Amino acid sequence: MKLLSSPTSPFARKVQVLARELGLGLEEQAVATLPTKVDPALTAANPLSKIPALVLDDGESLYDSRVIAEYMCSRVPAQTLLPADGSRFDVLRRQALADGVTDAAVLIRYETFLRPKEYVWSDWIRAQEVKIQAGLDALEKAYATTHAVDLGSIATVCALDYLIFRAIGAPPLEQRANLRSLYDALSARDSFRATVPR
Ligand SMILES: N[C@@H](CCC(=O)N[C@@H](CS)C(=O)NCC(=O)O)C(=O)O
């Protein structure tokens, strides 16, 4: 299977880390895409032209990152990163929170990096920043008792690293001791070290 990704996409990184943690071999192809300039190779795999897309060996493709994550976990029956028991929904909720923070950060990035200066809408940027702070506060509470490696914590550290990498909003780890220790623990793992955004 082949992952269409980019070295800076936080959603692609989530599934790249997951594949490494699951021990799944993954061919990777970097594609350059922007909302205003799509890559035809990506559109062929994902009609929405969004990264990541996973091309399977039979030529079918899967998207978005949450579907790819479920698929990868389903390939490894004994895996614990997305449990089948009741804790599954806590893991999925933490993934949803982290992905929501990342979505808001990516929108701010497009607004500040792509949009012509005269059209930048500062109220809208501030609204995204409010979502990011609220999401981070909820994640800080969610990691009061667990620092386990699972799909939720992987998504969380990818979100944190994207905010740091793009310098979006206030430093996310300041005054958030639980997120700081989660970040330090997971960032030291080979899967994260091999996929640092660049
Ligand atoms: N919900 C999607 C979000 C994917 C996404 O927004 N990817 C960005 C790159 S980080 C993208 O491809 N943007 C291009 C576009 O929006 O046209 C997922 O989880 O995969």
PDB file of C-alpha atoms and ligand atoms in Angstrom:
ATOM      1  CA  MET A   1       0.000   0.000   0.000  1.00  0.00           C
ATOM      2  CA  LYS A   2       1.143   3.490  -0.837  1.00  0.00           C
ATOM      3  CA  LEU A   3       0.511   6.631   1.198  1.00  0.00           C
ATOM      4  CA  LEU A   4       0.202   9.935  -0.646  1.00  0.00           C
ATOM      5  CA  SER A   5       1.508  12.458   1.839  1.00  0.00           C
ATOM      6  CA  SER A   6       3.591  15.571   2.334  1.00  0.00           C
ATOM      7  CA  PRO A   7       6.427  16.181   4.803  1.00  0.00           C
ATOM      8  CA  THR A   8       4.459  18.895   6.609  1.00  0.00           C
ATOM      9  CA  SER A   9       0.927  17.434   6.710  1.00  0.00           C
ATOM     10  CA  PRO A  10      -0.106  16.713  10.314  1.00  0.00           C
ATOM     11  CA  PHE A  11      -2.858  14.335   9.143  1.00  0.00           C
ATOM     12  CA  ALA A  12      -0.401  12.366   7.007  1.00  0.00           C
ATOM     13  CA  ARG A  13       2.023  12.276   9.930  1.00  0.00           C
ATOM     14  CA  LYS A  14      -0.652  10.770  12.171  1.00  0.00           C
ATOM     15  CA  VAL A  15      -1.047   7.760   9.876  1.00  0.00           C
ATOM     16  CA  GLN A  16       2.714   7.552   9.220  1.00  0.00           C
ATOM     17  CA  VAL A  17       3.349   7.296  12.977  1.00  0.00           C
ATOM     18  CA  LEU A  18       0.502   4.806  13.324  1.00  0.00           C
ATOM     19  CA  ALA A  19       1.896   2.575  10.550  1.00  0.00           C
ATOM     20  CA  ARG A  20       5.287   2.533  12.266  1.00  0.00           C
ATOM     21  CA  GLU A  21       3.757   1.731  15.659  1.00  0.00           C
ATOM     22  CA  LEU A  22       1.740  -1.088  14.088  1.00  0.00           C
ATOM     23  CA  GLY A  23       4.773  -2.424  12.213  1.00  0.00           C
ATOM     24  CA  LEU A  24       3.052  -2.013   8.842  1.00  0.00           C
ATOM     25  CA  GLY A  25       5.245  -1.508   5.790  1.00  0.00           C
ATOM     26  CA  LEU A  26       4.232   1.582   3.870  1.00  0.00           C
ATOM     27  CA  GLU A  27       5.452   2.950   0.569  1.00  0.00           C
ATOM     28  CA  GLU A  28       5.285   6.733   0.669  1.00  0.00           C
ATOM     29  CA  GLN A  29       4.876   9.216  -2.173  1.00  0.00           C
ATOM     30  CA  ALA A  30       5.166  12.933  -1.496  1.00  0.00           C
ATOM     31  CA  VAL A  31       2.629  15.069  -3.339  1.00  0.00           C
ATOM     32  CA  ALA A  32       2.426  18.845  -3.370  1.00  0.00           C
ATOM     33  CA  THR A  33      -1.104  20.142  -2.940  1.00  0.00           C
ATOM     34  CA  LEU A  34      -2.819  23.340  -1.901  1.00  0.00           C
ATOM     35  CA  PRO A  35      -6.559  24.143  -1.891  1.00  0.00           C
ATOM     36  CA  THR A  36      -5.845  26.420  -4.869  1.00  0.00           C
ATOM     37  CA  LYS A  37      -3.408  24.155  -6.733  1.00  0.00           C
ATOM     38  CA  VAL A  38      -4.162  20.455  -6.679  1.00  0.00           C
ATOM     39  CA  ASP A  39      -1.913  17.600  -7.707  1.00  0.00           C
ATOM     40  CA  PRO A  40      -3.600  15.339 -10.334  1.00  0.00           C
ATOM     41  CA  ALA A  41      -1.967  12.232  -8.800  1.00  0.00           C
ATOM     42  CA  LEU A  42      -3.680  13.061  -5.512  1.00  0.00           C
ATOM     43  CA  THR A  43      -7.043  13.806  -7.144  1.00  0.00           C
ATOM     44  CA  ALA A  44      -6.897  10.394  -8.834  1.00  0.00           C
ATOM     45  CA  ALA A  45      -6.659   8.784  -5.380  1.00  0.00           C
ATOM     46  CA  ASN A  46      -8.925  11.205  -3.489  1.00  0.00           C
ATOM     47  CA  PRO A  47     -11.545  13.252  -5.373  1.00  0.00           C
ATOM     48  CA  LEU A  48     -11.336  15.834  -2.565  1.00  0.00           C
ATOM     49  CA  SER A  49      -7.614  16.337  -3.362  1.00  0.00           C
ATOM     50  CA  LYS A  50      -6.637  16.163   0.281  1.00  0.00           C
ATOM     51  CA  ILE A  51      -3.651  14.559   1.948  1.00  0.00           C
ATOM     52  CA  PRO A  52      -3.416  11.808   3.115  1.00  0.00           C
ATOM     53  CA  ALA A  53      -4.795   9.181   0.743  1.00  0.00           C
ATOM     54  CA  LEU A  54      -3.874   5.504   0.926  1.00  0.00           C
ATOM     55  CA  VAL A  55      -3.686   3.538  -2.331  1.00  0.00           C
ATOM     56  CA  LEU A  56      -4.231  -0.153  -1.658  1.00  0.00           C
ATOM     57  CA  ASP A  57      -2.557  -2.997  -3.535  1.00  0.00           C
ATOM     58  CA  ASP A  58      -5.750  -3.642  -5.569  1.00  0.00           C
ATOM     59  CA  GLY A  59      -5.785  -0.003  -6.767  1.00  0.00           C
ATOM     60  CA  GLU A  60      -8.651   1.101  -4.482  1.00  0.00           C
ATOM     61  CA  SER A  61      -7.910   4.095  -2.291  1.00  0.00           C
ATOM     62  CA  LEU A  62      -8.931   5.178   1.197  1.00  0.00           C
ATOM     63  CA  TYR A  63      -9.287   8.654   2.743  1.00  0.00           C
ATOM     64  CA  ASP A  64      -9.433  10.585   5.044  1.00  0.00           C
ATOM     65  CA  SER A  65      -6.869  10.046   7.817  1.00  0.00           C
ATOM     66  CA  ARG A  66      -9.456   8.612  10.232  1.00  0.00           C
ATOM     67  CA  VAL A  67     -10.584   5.994   7.722  1.00  0.00           C
ATOM     68  CA  ILE A  68      -6.960   5.173   6.914  1.00  0.00           C
ATOM     69  CA  ALA A  69      -6.223   4.819  10.644  1.00  0.00           C
ATOM     70  CA  GLU A  70      -9.154   2.411  11.138  1.00  0.00           C
ATOM     71  CA  TYR A  71      -8.031   0.405   8.114  1.00  0.00           C
ATOM     72  CA  MET A  72      -4.437   0.144   9.334  1.00  0.00           C
ATOM     73  CA  CYS A  73      -5.554  -0.989  12.794  1.00  0.00           C
ATOM     74  CA  SER A  74      -7.867  -3.582  11.218  1.00  0.00           C
ATOM     75  CA  ARG A  75      -4.835  -5.084   9.453  1.00  0.00           C
ATOM     76  CA  VAL A  76      -3.195  -5.968  12.796  1.00  0.00           C
ATOM     77  CA  PRO A  77      -5.655  -8.092  14.811  1.00  0.00           C
ATOM     78  CA  ALA A  78      -3.711  -7.976  18.117  1.00  0.00           C
ATOM     79  CA  GLN A  79      -3.170  -4.210  18.054  1.00  0.00           C
ATOM     80  CA  THR A  80      -4.105  -2.036  21.058  1.00  0.00           C
ATOM     81  CA  LEU A  81      -3.856   1.432  19.498  1.00  0.00           C
ATOM     82  CA  LEU A  82      -7.576   1.475  18.681  1.00  0.00           C
ATOM     83  CA  PRO A  83      -9.131  -0.991  21.136  1.00  0.00           C
ATOM     84  CA  ALA A  84     -12.306  -2.911  20.344  1.00  0.00           C
ATOM     85  CA  ASP A  85     -13.653  -2.601  23.919  1.00  0.00           C
ATOM     86  CA  GLY A  86     -15.435   0.321  25.603  1.00  0.00           C
ATOM     87  CA  SER A  87     -12.289   2.470  25.707  1.00  0.00           C
ATOM     88  CA  ARG A  88     -12.483   2.711  21.890  1.00  0.00           C
ATOM     89  CA  PHE A  89     -14.753   5.724  22.066  1.00  0.00           C
ATOM     90  CA  ASP A  90     -12.470   7.575  24.443  1.00  0.00           C
ATOM     91  CA  VAL A  91      -9.600   6.984  21.983  1.00  0.00           C
ATOM     92  CA  LEU A  92     -11.767   8.144  19.054  1.00  0.00           C
ATOM     93  CA  ARG A  93     -12.927  11.218  20.969  1.00  0.00           C
ATOM     94  CA  ARG A  94      -9.339  12.222  21.738  1.00  0.00           C
ATOM     95  CA  GLN A  95      -8.506  11.709  18.056  1.00  0.00           C
ATOM     96  CA  ALA A  96     -11.506  13.895  17.087  1.00  0.00           C
ATOM     97  CA  LEU A  97     -10.429  16.626  19.520  1.00  0.00           C
ATOM     98  CA  ALA A  98      -6.836  16.570  18.257  1.00  0.00           C
ATOM     99  CA  ASP A  99      -7.918  16.504  14.596  1.00  0.00           C
ATOM    100  CA  GLY A 100     -10.274  19.428  15.285  1.00  0.00           C
ATOM    101  CA  VAL A 101      -7.369  21.432  16.710  1.00  0.00           C
ATOM    102  CA  THR A 102      -5.320  20.510  13.629  1.00  0.00           C
ATOM    103  CA  ASP A 103      -8.166  21.452  11.253  1.00  0.00           C
ATOM    104  CA  ALA A 104      -8.382  24.906  12.857  1.00  0.00           C
ATOM    105  CA  ALA A 105      -4.593  25.300  12.669  1.00  0.00           C
ATOM    106  CA  VAL A 106      -4.503  24.313   8.980  1.00  0.00           C
ATOM    107  CA  LEU A 107      -7.286  26.831   8.259  1.00  0.00           C
ATOM    108  CA  ILE A 108      -5.272  29.581   9.977  1.00  0.00           C
ATOM    109  CA  ARG A 109      -2.226  28.551   7.953  1.00  0.00           C
ATOM    110  CA  TYR A 110      -4.174  28.879   4.694  1.00  0.00           C
ATOM    111  CA  GLU A 111      -5.652  32.203   5.790  1.00  0.00           C
ATOM    112  CA  THR A 112      -2.290  33.718   6.708  1.00  0.00           C
ATOM    113  CA  PHE A 113      -0.068  32.053   4.084  1.00  0.00           C
ATOM    114  CA  LEU A 114      -2.286  31.722   1.005  1.00  0.00           C
ATOM    115  CA  ARG A 115      -4.969  34.367   1.129  1.00  0.00           C
ATOM    116  CA  PRO A 116      -4.110  37.752  -0.396  1.00  0.00           C
ATOM    117  CA  LYS A 117      -3.398  40.178   2.477  1.00  0.00           C
ATOM    118  CA  GLU A 118      -6.326  42.478   1.627  1.00  0.00           C
ATOM    119  CA  TYR A 119      -8.794  39.574   2.067  1.00  0.00           C
ATOM    120  CA  VAL A 120      -7.454  38.204   5.363  1.00  0.00           C
ATOM    121  CA  TRP A 121     -10.314  38.006   7.876  1.00  0.00           C
ATOM    122  CA  SER A 122      -8.889  38.549  11.365  1.00  0.00           C
ATOM    123  CA  ASP A 123     -12.159  37.772  13.225  1.00  0.00           C
ATOM    124  CA  TRP A 124     -12.236  34.414  11.529  1.00  0.00           C
ATOM    125  CA  ILE A 125      -8.598  33.697  12.490  1.00  0.00           C
ATOM    126  CA  ARG A 126      -9.432  34.603  16.088  1.00  0.00           C
ATOM    127  CA  ALA A 127     -12.438  32.234  16.010  1.00  0.00           C
ATOM    128  CA  GLN A 128     -10.145  29.397  14.905  1.00  0.00           C
ATOM    129  CA  GLU A 129      -7.707  30.310  17.699  1.00  0.00           C
ATOM    130  CA  VAL A 130     -10.551  30.021  20.216  1.00  0.00           C
ATOM    131  CA  LYS A 131     -11.299  26.505  18.946  1.00  0.00           C
ATOM    132  CA  ILE A 132      -7.621  25.580  19.240  1.00  0.00           C
ATOM    133  CA  GLN A 133      -7.383  26.803  22.839  1.00  0.00           C
ATOM    134  CA  ALA A 134     -10.653  25.086  23.836  1.00  0.00           C
ATOM    135  CA  GLY A 135      -9.530  21.846  22.178  1.00  0.00           C
ATOM    136  CA  LEU A 136      -6.142  21.986  23.908  1.00  0.00           C
ATOM    137  CA  ASP A 137      -7.789  22.642  27.290  1.00  0.00           C
ATOM    138  CA  ALA A 138     -10.045  19.603  26.804  1.00  0.00           C
ATOM    139  CA  LEU A 139      -7.041  17.494  25.786  1.00  0.00           C
ATOM    140  CA  GLU A 140      -5.098  18.700  28.852  1.00  0.00           C
ATOM    141  CA  LYS A 141      -7.932  17.311  31.028  1.00  0.00           C
ATOM    142  CA  ALA A 142      -8.138  14.096  28.992  1.00  0.00           C
ATOM    143  CA  TYR A 143      -4.447  13.313  29.674  1.00  0.00           C
ATOM    144  CA  ALA A 144      -4.636  13.804  33.458  1.00  0.00           C
ATOM    145  CA  THR A 145      -4.517  10.053  34.057  1.00  0.00           C
ATOM    146  CA  THR A 146      -3.163   8.392  30.900  1.00  0.00           C
ATOM    147  CA  HIS A 147      -0.149   8.780  28.661  1.00  0.00           C
ATOM    148  CA  ALA A 148      -0.701   5.535  26.782  1.00  0.00           C
ATOM    149  CA  VAL A 149       0.295   5.330  23.147  1.00  0.00           C
ATOM    150  CA  ASP A 150      -2.914   4.985  21.154  1.00  0.00           C
ATOM    151  CA  LEU A 151      -4.560   6.589  18.132  1.00  0.00           C
ATOM    152  CA  GLY A 152      -5.811   9.483  20.297  1.00  0.00           C
ATOM    153  CA  SER A 153      -2.432  10.318  21.828  1.00  0.00           C
ATOM    154  CA  ILE A 154      -0.696   9.945  18.445  1.00  0.00           C
ATOM    155  CA  ALA A 155      -3.157  12.439  16.910  1.00  0.00           C
ATOM    156  CA  THR A 156      -2.657  14.747  19.905  1.00  0.00           C
ATOM    157  CA  VAL A 157       1.133  14.923  19.607  1.00  0.00           C
ATOM    158  CA  CYS A 158       0.864  15.433  15.811  1.00  0.00           C
ATOM    159  CA  ALA A 159      -1.502  18.370  16.489  1.00  0.00           C
ATOM    160  CA  LEU A 160       0.869  19.851  19.093  1.00  0.00           C
ATOM    161  CA  ASP A 161       3.878  19.529  16.793  1.00  0.00           C
ATOM    162  CA  TYR A 162       2.007  21.170  13.921  1.00  0.00           C
ATOM    163  CA  LEU A 163       1.099  24.171  16.118  1.00  0.00           C
ATOM    164  CA  ILE A 164       4.743  24.441  17.211  1.00  0.00           C
ATOM    165  CA  PHE A 165       6.129  23.894  13.683  1.00  0.00           C
ATOM    166  CA  ARG A 166       3.907  26.616  12.160  1.00  0.00           C
ATOM    167  CA  ALA A 167       4.051  28.874  15.268  1.00  0.00           C
ATOM    168  CA  ILE A 168       0.256  29.123  15.356  1.00  0.00           C
ATOM    169  CA  GLY A 169      -1.334  30.699  18.442  1.00  0.00           C
ATOM    170  CA  ALA A 170       0.123  30.764  21.951  1.00  0.00           C
ATOM    171  CA  PRO A 171       2.734  28.059  22.734  1.00  0.00           C
ATOM    172  CA  PRO A 172       0.462  25.026  23.286  1.00  0.00           C
ATOM    173  CA  LEU A 173       2.506  23.347  26.036  1.00  0.00           C
ATOM    174  CA  GLU A 174       2.797  26.372  28.296  1.00  0.00           C
ATOM    175  CA  GLN A 175       0.669  25.902  31.462  1.00  0.00           C
ATOM    176  CA  ARG A 176      -0.365  22.436  30.252  1.00  0.00           C
ATOM    177  CA  ALA A 177       1.677  19.983  32.291  1.00  0.00           C
ATOM    178  CA  ASN A 178      -0.236  16.871  31.172  1.00  0.00           C
ATOM    179  CA  LEU A 179       0.222  17.674  27.497  1.00  0.00           C
ATOM    180  CA  ARG A 180       3.885  18.500  28.144  1.00  0.00           C
ATOM    181  CA  SER A 181       4.597  15.063  29.637  1.00  0.00           C
ATOM    182  CA  LEU A 182       2.607  13.289  26.904  1.00  0.00           C
ATOM    183  CA  TYR A 183       4.506  15.277  24.273  1.00  0.00           C
ATOM    184  CA  ASP A 184       7.918  14.506  25.809  1.00  0.00           C
ATOM    185  CA  ALA A 185       7.131  10.791  26.138  1.00  0.00           C
ATOM    186  CA  LEU A 186       5.800  10.256  22.616  1.00  0.00           C
ATOM    187  CA  SER A 187       8.262  12.560  20.845  1.00  0.00           C
ATOM    188  CA  ALA A 188      11.112  10.335  22.022  1.00  0.00           C
ATOM    189  CA  ARG A 189       9.702   7.321  20.168  1.00  0.00           C
ATOM    190  CA  ASP A 190      11.262   6.222  16.870  1.00  0.00           C
ATOM    191  CA  SER A 191       7.907   6.612  15.063  1.00  0.00           C
ATOM    192  CA  PHE A 192       7.746  10.315  15.947  1.00  0.00           C
ATOM    193  CA  ARG A 193      11.454  10.982  15.472  1.00  0.00           C
ATOM    194  CA  ALA A 194      11.295   9.530  11.948  1.00  0.00           C
ATOM    195  CA  THR A 195       8.379  11.766  10.939  1.00  0.00           C
ATOM    196  CA  VAL A 196       9.240  15.206  12.349  1.00  0.00           C
ATOM    197  CA  PRO A 197       7.620  17.876  10.100  1.00  0.00           C
ATOM    198  CA  ARG A 198      10.117  19.622   7.845  1.00  0.00           C
TER     199      ARG A 198
HETATM  200  N1  LIG B   1     -10.107  15.448   7.505  1.00  0.00           N
HETATM  201  C1  LIG B   1      -8.970  15.264   6.635  1.00  0.00           C
HETATM  202  C2  LIG B   1      -8.161  16.555   6.560  1.00  0.00           C
HETATM  203  C3  LIG B   1      -7.055  16.464   5.521  1.00  0.00           C
HETATM  204  C4  LIG B   1      -6.458  17.828   5.187  1.00  0.00           C
HETATM  205  O1  LIG B   1      -7.037  18.883   5.477  1.00  0.00           O
HETATM  206  N2  LIG B   1      -5.287  17.791   4.543  1.00  0.00           N
HETATM  207  C5  LIG B   1      -4.671  19.019   4.085  1.00  0.00           C
HETATM  208  C6  LIG B   1      -3.158  18.953   4.266  1.00  0.00           C
HETATM  209  S1  LIG B   1      -2.723  18.935   5.954  1.00  0.00           S
HETATM  210  C7  LIG B   1      -4.928  19.146   2.594  1.00  0.00           C
HETATM  211  O2  LIG B   1      -4.740  18.195   1.862  1.00  0.00           O
HETATM  212  N3  LIG B   1      -5.338  20.337   2.146  1.00  0.00           N
HETATM  213  C8  LIG B   1      -5.596  20.607   0.778  1.00  0.00           C
HETATM  214  C9  LIG B   1      -7.002  21.112   0.587  1.00  0.00           C
HETATM  215  O3  LIG B   1      -7.692  21.389   1.584  1.00  0.00           O
HETATM  216  O4  LIG B   1      -7.388  21.245  -0.581  1.00  0.00           O
HETATM  217  C10 LIG B   1      -8.119  14.095   7.135  1.00  0.00           C
HETATM  218  O5  LIG B   1      -8.218  13.753   8.325  1.00  0.00           O
HETATM  219  O6  LIG B   1      -7.400  13.469   6.346  1.00  0.00           O
END
